[in-house]
Tab-separated table of C-alpha atoms and ligand atoms in Angstrom:
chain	number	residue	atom	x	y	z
A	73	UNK	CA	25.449	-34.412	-37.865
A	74	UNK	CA	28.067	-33.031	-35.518
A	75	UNK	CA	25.312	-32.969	-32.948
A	76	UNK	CA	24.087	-36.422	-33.637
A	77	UNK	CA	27.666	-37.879	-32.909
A	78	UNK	CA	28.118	-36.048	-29.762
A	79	UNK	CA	25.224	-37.642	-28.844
A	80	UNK	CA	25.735	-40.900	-29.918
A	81	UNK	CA	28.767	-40.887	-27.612
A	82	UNK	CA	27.659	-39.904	-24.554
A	83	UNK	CA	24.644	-42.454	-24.606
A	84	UNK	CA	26.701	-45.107	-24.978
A	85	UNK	CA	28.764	-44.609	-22.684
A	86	UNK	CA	26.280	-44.074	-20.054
A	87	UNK	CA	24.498	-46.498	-21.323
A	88	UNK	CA	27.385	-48.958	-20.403
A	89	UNK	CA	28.440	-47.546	-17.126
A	90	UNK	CA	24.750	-48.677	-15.788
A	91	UNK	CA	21.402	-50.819	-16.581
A	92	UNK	CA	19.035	-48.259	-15.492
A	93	UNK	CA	19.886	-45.056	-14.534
A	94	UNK	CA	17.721	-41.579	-14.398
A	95	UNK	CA	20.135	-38.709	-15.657
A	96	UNK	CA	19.422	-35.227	-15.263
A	97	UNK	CA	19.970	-34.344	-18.455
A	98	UNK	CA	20.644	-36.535	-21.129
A	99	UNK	CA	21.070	-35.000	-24.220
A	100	UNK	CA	22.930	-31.461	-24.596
A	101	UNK	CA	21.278	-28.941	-25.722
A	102	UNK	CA	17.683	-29.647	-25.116
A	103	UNK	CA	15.716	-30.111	-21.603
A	104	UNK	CA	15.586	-33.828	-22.568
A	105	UNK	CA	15.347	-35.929	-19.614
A	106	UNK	CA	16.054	-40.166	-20.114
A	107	UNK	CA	15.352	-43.021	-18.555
A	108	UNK	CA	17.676	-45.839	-19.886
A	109	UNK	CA	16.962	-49.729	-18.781
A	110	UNK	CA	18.450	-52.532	-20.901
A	111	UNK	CA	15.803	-53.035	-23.417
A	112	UNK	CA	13.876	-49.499	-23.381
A	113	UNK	CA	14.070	-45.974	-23.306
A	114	UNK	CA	12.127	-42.956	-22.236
A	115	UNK	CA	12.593	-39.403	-22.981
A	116	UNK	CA	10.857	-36.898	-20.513
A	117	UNK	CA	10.402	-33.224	-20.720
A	118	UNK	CA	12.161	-32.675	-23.870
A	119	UNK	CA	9.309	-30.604	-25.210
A	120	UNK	CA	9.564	-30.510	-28.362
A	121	UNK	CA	13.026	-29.904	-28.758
A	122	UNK	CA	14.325	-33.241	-31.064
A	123	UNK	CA	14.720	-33.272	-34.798
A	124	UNK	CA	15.954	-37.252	-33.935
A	125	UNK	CA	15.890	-39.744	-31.589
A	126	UNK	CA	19.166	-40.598	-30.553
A	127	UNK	CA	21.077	-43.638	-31.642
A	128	UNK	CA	23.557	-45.996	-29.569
A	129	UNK	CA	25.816	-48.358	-30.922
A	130	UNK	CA	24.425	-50.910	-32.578
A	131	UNK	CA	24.380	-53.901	-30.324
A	132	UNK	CA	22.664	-51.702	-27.568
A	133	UNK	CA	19.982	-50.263	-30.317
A	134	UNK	CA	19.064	-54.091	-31.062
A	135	UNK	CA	18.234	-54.488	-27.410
A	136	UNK	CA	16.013	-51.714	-27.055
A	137	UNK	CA	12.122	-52.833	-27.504
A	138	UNK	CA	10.631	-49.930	-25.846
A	139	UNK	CA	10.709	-46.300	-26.845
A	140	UNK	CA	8.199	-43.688	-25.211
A	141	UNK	CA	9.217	-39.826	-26.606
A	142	UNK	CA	6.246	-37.998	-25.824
A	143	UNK	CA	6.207	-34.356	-27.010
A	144	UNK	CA	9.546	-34.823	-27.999
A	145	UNK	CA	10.036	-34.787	-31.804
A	146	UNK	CA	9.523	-31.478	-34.228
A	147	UNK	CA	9.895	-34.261	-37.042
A	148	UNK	CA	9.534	-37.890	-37.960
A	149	UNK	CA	12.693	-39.791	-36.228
A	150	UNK	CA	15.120	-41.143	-39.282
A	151	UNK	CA	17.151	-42.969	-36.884
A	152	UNK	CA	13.891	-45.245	-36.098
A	153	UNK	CA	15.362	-47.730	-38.425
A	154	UNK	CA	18.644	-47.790	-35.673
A	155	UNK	CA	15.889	-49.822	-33.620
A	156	UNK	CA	14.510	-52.254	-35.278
A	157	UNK	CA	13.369	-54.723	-32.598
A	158	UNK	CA	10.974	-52.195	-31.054
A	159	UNK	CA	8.023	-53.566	-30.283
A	160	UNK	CA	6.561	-50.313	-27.861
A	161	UNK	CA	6.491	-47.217	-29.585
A	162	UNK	CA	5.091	-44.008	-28.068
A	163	UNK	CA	5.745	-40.782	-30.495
A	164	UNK	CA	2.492	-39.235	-29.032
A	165	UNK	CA	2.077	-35.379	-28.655
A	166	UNK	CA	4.854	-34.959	-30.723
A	167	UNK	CA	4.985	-32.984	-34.374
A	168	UNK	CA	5.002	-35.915	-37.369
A	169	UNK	CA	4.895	-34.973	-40.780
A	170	UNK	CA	3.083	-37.927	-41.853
A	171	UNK	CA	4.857	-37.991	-45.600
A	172	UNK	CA	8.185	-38.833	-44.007
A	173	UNK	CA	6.746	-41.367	-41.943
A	174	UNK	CA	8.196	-44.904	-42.624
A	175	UNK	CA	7.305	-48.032	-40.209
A	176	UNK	CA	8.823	-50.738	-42.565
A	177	UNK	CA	11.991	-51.346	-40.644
A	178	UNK	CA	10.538	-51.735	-37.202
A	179	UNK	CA	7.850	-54.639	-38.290
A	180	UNK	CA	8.100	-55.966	-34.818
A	181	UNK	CA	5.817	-53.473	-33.482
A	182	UNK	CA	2.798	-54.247	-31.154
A	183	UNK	CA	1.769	-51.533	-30.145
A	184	UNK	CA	1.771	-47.901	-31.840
A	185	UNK	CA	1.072	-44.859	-30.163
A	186	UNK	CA	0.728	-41.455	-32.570
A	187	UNK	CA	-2.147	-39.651	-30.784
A	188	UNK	CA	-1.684	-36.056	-30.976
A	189	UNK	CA	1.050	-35.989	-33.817
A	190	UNK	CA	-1.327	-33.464	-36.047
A	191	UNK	CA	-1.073	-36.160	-38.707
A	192	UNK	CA	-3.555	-35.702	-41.505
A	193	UNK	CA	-3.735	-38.924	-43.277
A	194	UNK	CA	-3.953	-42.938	-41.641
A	195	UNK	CA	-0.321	-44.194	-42.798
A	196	UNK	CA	-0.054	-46.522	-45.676
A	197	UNK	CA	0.402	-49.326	-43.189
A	198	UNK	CA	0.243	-51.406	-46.687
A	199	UNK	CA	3.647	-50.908	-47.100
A	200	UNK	CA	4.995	-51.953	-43.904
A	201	UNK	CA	3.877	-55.361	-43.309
A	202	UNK	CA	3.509	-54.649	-39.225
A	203	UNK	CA	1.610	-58.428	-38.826
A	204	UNK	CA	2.251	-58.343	-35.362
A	205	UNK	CA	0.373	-54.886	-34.308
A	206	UNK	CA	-2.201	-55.256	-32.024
A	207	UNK	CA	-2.624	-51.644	-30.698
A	208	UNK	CA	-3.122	-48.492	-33.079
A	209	UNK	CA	-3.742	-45.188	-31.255
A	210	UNK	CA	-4.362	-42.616	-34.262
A	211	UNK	CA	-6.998	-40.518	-31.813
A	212	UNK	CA	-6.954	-36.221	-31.389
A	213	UNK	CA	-5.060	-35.535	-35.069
A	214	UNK	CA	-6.435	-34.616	-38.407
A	215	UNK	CA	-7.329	-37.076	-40.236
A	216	UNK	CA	-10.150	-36.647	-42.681
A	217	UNK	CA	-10.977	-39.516	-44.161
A	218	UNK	CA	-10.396	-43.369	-42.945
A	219	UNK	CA	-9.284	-45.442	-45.568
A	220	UNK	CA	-9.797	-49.447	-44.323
A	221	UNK	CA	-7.718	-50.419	-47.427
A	222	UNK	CA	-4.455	-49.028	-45.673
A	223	UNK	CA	-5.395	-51.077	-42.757
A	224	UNK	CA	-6.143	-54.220	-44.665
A	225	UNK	CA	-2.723	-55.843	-43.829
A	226	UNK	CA	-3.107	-55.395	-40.152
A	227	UNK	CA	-4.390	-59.282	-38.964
A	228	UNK	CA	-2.978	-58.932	-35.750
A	229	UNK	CA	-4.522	-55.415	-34.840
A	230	UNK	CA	-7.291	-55.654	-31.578
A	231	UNK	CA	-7.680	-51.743	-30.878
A	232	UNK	CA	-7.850	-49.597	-33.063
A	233	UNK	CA	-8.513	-45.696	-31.983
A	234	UNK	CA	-9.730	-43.054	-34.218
A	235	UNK	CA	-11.217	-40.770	-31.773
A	236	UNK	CA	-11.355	-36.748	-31.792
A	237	UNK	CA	-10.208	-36.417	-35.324
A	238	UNK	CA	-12.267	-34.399	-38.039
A	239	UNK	CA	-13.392	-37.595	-39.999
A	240	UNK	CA	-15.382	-36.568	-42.911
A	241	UNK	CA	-15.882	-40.280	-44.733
A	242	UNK	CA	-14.579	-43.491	-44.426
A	243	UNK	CA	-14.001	-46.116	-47.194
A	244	UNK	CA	-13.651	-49.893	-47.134
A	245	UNK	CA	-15.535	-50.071	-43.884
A	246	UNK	CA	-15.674	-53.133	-44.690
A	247	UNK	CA	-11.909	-54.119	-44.967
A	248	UNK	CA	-11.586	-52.773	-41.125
A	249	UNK	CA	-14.478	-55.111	-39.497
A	250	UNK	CA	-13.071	-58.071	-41.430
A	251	UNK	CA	-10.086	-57.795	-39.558
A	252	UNK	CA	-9.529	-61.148	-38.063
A	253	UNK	CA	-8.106	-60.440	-34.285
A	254	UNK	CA	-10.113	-56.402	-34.178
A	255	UNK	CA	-12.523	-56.098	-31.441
A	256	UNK	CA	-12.391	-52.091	-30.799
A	257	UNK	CA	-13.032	-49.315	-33.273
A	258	UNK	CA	-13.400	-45.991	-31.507
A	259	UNK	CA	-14.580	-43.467	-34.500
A	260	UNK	CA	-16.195	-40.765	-31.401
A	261	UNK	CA	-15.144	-37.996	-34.235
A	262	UNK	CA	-15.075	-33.847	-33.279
A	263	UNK	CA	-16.734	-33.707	-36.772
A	264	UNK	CA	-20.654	-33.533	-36.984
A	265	UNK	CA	-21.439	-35.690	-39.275
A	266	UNK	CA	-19.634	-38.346	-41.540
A	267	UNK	CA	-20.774	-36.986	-44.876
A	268	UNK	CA	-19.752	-40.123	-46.927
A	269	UNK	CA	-20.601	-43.443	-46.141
A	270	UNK	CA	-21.349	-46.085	-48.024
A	271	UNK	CA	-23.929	-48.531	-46.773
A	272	UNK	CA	-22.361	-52.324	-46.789
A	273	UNK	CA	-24.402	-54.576	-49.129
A	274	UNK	CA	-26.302	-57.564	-47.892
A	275	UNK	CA	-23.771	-59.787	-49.688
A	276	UNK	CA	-20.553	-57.769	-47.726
A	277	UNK	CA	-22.580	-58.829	-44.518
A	278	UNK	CA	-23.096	-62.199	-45.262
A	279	UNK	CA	-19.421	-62.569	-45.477
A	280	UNK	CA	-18.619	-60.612	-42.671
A	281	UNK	CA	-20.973	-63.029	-40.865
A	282	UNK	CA	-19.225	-65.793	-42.041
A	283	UNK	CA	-16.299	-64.565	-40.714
A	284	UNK	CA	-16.967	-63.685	-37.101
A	285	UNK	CA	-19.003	-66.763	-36.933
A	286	UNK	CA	-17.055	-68.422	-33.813
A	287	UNK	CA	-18.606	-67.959	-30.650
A	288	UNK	CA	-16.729	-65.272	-28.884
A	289	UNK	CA	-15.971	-62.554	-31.264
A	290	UNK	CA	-17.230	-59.355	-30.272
A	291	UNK	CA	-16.019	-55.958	-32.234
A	292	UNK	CA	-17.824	-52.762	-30.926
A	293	UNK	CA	-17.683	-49.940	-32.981
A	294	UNK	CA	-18.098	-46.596	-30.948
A	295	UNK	CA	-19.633	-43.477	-33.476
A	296	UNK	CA	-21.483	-40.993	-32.675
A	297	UNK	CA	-21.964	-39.680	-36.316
A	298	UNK	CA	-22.930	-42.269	-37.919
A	299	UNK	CA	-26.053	-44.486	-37.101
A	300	UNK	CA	-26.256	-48.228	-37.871
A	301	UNK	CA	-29.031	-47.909	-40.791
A	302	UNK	CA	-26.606	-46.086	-42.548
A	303	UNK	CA	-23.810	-48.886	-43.127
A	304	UNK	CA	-26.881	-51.474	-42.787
A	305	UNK	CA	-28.735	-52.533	-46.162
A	306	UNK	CA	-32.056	-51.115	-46.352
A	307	UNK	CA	-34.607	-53.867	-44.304
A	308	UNK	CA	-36.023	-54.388	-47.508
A	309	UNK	CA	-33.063	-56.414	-48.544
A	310	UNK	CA	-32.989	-58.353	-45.222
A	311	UNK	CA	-34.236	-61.481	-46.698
A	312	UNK	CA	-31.007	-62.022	-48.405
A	313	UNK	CA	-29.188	-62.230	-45.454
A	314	UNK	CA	-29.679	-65.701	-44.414
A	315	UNK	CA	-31.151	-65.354	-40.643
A	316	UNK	CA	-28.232	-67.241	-39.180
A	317	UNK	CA	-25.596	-64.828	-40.442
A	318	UNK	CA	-28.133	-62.201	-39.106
A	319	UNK	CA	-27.829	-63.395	-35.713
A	320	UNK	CA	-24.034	-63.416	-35.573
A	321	UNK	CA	-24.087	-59.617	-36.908
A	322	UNK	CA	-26.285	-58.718	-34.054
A	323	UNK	CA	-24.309	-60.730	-31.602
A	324	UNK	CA	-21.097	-59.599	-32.811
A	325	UNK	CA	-21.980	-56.028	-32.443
A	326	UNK	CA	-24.116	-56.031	-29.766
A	327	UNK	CA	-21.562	-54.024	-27.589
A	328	UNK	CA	-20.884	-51.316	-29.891
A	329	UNK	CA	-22.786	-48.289	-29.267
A	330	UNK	CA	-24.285	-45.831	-32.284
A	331	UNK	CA	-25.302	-42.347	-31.132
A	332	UNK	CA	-26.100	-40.080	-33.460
A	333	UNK	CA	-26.320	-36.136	-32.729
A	334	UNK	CA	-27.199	-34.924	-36.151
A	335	UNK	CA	-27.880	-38.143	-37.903
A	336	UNK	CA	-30.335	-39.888	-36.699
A	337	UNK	CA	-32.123	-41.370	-39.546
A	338	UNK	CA	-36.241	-41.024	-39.146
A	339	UNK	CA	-38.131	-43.493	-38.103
A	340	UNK	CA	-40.197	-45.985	-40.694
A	341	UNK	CA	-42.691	-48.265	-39.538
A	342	UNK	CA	-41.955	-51.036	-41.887
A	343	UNK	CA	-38.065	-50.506	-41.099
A	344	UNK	CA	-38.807	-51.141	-37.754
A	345	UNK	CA	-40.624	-53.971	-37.814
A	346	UNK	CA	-37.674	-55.976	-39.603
A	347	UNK	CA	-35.177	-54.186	-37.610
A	348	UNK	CA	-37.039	-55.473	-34.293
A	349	UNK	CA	-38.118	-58.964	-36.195
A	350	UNK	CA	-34.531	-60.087	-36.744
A	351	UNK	CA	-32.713	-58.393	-33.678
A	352	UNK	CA	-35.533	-60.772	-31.496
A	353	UNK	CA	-33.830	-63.700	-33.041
A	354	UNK	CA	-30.455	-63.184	-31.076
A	355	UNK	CA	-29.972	-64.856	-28.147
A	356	UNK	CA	-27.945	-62.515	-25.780
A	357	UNK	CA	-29.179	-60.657	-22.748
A	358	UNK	CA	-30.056	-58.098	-25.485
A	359	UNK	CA	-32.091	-55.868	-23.018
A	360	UNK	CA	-28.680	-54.751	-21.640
A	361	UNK	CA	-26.818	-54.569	-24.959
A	362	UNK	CA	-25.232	-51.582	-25.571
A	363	UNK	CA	-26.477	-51.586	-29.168
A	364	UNK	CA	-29.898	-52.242	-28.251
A	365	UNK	CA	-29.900	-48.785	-25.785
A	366	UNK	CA	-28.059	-46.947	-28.287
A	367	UNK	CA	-29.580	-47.567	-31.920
A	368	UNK	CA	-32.121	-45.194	-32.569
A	369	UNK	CA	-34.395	-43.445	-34.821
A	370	UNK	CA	-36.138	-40.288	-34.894
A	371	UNK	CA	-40.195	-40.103	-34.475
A	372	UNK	CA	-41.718	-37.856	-36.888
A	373	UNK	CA	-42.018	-34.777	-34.268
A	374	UNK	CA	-38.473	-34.644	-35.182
A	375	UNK	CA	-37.550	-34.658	-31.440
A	376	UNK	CA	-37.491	-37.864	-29.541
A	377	UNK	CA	-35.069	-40.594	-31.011
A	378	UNK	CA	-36.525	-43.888	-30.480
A	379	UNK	CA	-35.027	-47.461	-29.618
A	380	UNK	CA	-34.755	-49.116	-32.969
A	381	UNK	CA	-35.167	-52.842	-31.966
A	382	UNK	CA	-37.685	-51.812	-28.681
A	383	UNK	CA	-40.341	-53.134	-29.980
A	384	UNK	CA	-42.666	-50.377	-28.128
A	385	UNK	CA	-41.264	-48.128	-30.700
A	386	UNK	CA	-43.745	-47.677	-33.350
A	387	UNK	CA	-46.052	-45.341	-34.234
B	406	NAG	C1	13.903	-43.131	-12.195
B	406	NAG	O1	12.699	-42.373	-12.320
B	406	NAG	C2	11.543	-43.144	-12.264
B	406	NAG	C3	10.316	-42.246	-12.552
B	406	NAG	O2	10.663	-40.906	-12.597
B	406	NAG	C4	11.454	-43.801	-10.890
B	406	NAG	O3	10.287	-44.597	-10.824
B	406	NAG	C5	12.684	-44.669	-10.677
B	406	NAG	O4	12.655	-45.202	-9.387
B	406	NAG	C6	13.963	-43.862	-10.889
B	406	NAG	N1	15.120	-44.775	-10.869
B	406	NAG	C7	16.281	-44.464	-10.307
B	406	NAG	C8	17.353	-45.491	-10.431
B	406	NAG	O5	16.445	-43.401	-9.713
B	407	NAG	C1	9.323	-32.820	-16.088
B	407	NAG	O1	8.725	-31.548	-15.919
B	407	NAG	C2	7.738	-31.502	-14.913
B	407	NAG	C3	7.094	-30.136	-14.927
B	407	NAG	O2	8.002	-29.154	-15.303
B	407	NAG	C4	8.383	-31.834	-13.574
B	407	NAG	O3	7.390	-31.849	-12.574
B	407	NAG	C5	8.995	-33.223	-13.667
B	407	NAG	O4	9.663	-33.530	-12.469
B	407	NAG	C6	9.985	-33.294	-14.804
B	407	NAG	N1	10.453	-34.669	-14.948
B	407	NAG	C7	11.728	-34.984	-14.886
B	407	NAG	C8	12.072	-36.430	-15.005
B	407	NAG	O5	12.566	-34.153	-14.707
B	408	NAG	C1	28.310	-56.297	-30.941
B	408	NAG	O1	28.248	-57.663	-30.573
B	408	NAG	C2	29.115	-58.489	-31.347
B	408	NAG	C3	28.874	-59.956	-30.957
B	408	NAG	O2	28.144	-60.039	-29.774
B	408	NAG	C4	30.564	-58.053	-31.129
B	408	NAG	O3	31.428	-58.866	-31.892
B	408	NAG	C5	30.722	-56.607	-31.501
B	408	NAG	O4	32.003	-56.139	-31.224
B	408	NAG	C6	29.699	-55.719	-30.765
B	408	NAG	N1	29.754	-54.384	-31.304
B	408	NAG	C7	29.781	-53.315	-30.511
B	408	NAG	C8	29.808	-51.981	-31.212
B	408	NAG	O5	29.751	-53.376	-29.300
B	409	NAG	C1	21.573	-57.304	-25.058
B	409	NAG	O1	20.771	-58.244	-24.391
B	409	NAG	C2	21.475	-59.464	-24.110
B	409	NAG	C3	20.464	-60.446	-23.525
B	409	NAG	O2	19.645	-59.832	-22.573
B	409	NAG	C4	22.621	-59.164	-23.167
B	409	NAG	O3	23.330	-60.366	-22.905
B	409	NAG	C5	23.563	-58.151	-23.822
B	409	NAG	O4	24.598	-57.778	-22.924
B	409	NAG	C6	22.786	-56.910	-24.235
B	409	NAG	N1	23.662	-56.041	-24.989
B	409	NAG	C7	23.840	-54.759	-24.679
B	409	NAG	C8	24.786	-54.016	-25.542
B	409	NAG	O5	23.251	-54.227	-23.756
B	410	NAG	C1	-1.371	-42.663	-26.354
B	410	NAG	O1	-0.852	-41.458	-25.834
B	410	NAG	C2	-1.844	-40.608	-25.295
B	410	NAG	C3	-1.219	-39.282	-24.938
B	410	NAG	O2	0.095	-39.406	-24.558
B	410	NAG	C4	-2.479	-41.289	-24.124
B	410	NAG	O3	-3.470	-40.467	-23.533
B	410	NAG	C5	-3.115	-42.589	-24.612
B	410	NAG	O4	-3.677	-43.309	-23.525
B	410	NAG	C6	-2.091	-43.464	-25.297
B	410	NAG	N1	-2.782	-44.594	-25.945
B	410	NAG	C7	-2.696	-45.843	-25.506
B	410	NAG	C8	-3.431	-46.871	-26.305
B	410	NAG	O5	-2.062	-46.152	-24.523
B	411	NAG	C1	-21.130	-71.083	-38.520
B	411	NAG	O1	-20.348	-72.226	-38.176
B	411	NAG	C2	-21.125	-73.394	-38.016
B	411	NAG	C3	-20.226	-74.503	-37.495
B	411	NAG	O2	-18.970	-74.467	-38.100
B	411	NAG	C4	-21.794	-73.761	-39.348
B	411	NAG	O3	-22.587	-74.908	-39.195
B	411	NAG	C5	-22.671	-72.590	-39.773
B	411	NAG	O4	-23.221	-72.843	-41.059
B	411	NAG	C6	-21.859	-71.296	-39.835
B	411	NAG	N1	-22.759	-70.181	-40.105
B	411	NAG	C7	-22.460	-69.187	-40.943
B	411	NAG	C8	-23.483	-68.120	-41.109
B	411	NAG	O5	-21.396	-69.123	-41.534
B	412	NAG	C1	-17.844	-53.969	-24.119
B	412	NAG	O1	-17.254	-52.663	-24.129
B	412	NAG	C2	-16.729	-52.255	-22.867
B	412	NAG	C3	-16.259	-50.830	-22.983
B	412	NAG	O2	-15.494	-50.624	-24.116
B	412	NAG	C4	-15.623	-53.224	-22.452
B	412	NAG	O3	-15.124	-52.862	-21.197
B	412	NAG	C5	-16.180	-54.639	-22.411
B	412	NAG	O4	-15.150	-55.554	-22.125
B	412	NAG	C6	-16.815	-55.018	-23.730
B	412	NAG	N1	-17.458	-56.321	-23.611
B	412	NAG	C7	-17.304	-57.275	-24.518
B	412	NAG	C8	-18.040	-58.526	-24.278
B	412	NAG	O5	-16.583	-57.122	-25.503
């Protein structure tokens, strides 16, 4: 505590004496370097020696809409809630035990960065009404399993990064591409394979249809443990997906890309005839697509994967 009020001191004041100021060394103690302006702060070098982020007086906090404290915490910051315009926030590389972490008193936030924070769980973002976040950077931590019901609440959210953690299943895929304003899911795990997932049901796609169905939503997912057959309903069941919604799902994700190392489902001849049926319905230049170079099966050699919707593949 004593600590805490030393500190508090000496920002303010400096804060005061200038607008924006570099200072050699900001916070006793530590190898913290700052970089004050009126509305954000920056903490450089502190490596990892911070059990807090430090506080100002209060009129200054309420100013402040930008923190960036990279490798800087051992802990989640309690004094977050001293700053609760912040719209930037940058914790990344530092240490977060994710069951102290608590968002609901900065619900301005855009944009959240907590890459590298060796959290282990997606944060109940439930509780914290953030309806303004439009960037979430969860990539390179430990997270095991990605829950789309914690996400549900997140309208706002375009970008959402998942990349280089262990992900072992995800559930309510289909709360995260109903996501109104989403249009980027990176899910590139450093697992091998997704061992859980549910395939979507033709009725879950219909509505998902329904709601991209304006003419310049694009989401593209980016896996490469997962293939597209496996959250797809089996192409027997296409027919009850009428063949307009079908269009809009292949138009929709038409720049998301689905390579598959160790899951590459095999390759059916009847499968690919409705797989390559409907995707010749959509009207993009779908030659180029992303998701028409990237969706593939595997021939029954086992070796070469094939273009699902080329309609050369058959055999
Ligand atoms: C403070 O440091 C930043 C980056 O290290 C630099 O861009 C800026 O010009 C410096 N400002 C002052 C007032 O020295
Ligand atoms: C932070 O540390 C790096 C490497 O030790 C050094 O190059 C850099 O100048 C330091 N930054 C500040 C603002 O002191
Ligand atoms: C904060 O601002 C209010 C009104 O602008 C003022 O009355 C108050 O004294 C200020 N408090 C501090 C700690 O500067
Ligand atoms: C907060 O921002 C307002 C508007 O930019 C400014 O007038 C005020 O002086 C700032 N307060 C502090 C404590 O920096
Ligand atoms: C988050 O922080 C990491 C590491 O500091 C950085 O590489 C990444 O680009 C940041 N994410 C965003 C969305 O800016
Ligand atoms: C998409 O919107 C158009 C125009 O509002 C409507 O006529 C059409 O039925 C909709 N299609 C789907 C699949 O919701
Ligand atoms: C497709 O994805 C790439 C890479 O992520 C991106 O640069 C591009 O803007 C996307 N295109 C569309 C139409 O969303």
């Amino acid at each position: 505590m004593c600590k805490v009020r030393q500190l508090l001191i000496f920002l303010s004041c400096l804060f005061t004496s200038t607008n924006s100021t570099n200072v050699s060394s900001c916070i006793s103690n530590t190898p913290c370097k700052c970089l004050l302006t009126e509305d954000s702060f920056t903490l450089l070098n502190c490596s990892y020696s911070l059990p807090d982020l430090p506080i100002f007086n209060s009129n200054t906090s309420l100013n402040i809409t930008k923190i960036i404290a990279r490798h800087a915490l051992i802990r989640w910051p309690l004094h977050l809630c001293s700053y609760s315009n912040i719209e930037i926030l940058d914790l990344s590389g530092s240490y977060l035990d994710a069951q102290y972490m608590d968002l609901s008193c900065v619900s301005q936030l855009l944009f959240l960065n907590l890459s590298n924070t060796q959290i282990r769980k997606i944060p109940n973002f439930r509780r914290y009404g953030l309806k303004n976040l439009q960037t979430l950077d969860l990539s390179n931590n430990q997270i095991e399993v990605l829950d789309g019901s914690l996400l549900r609440s997140l309208n706002n959210l375009v970008t959402l990064n998942v990349e280089n953690n262990p992900l072992k299943y995800i559930d309510y895929f289909d709360y995260i591409l109903g996501l109104s304003s989403l249009e980027s899911i990176n899910l590139m795990s450093s697992s091998s394979t997704l061992t859980t997932k549910k395939q979507l049901s033709a009725i879950q796609w219909t509505n998902l249809a329904h709601k991209w169905n304006s003419s310049n939503k694009y989401f593209s997912i980016r896996t490469n443990t997962f293939s597209l057959q496996s959250i797809f309903p089996n192409p027997d069941q296409f027919q009850m997906i009428p063949l307009d919604s079908m269009k809009i799902i292949f138009q929709t994700l038409s720049n998301s890309t689905f390579t598959t190392l160790f899951s590459t489902p095999p390759c059916n001849c009847v499968h690919l005839r409705n797989y390559q049926r409907v995707f010749s319905f959509t009207y993009y230049n779908k030659n180029l697509s992303p998701l028409y170079q990237t969706t593939t099966c595997i021939l029954p050699n086992g070796i070469i994967h094939a273009r699902l919707f080329d309609y050369r593949t058959f055999f």
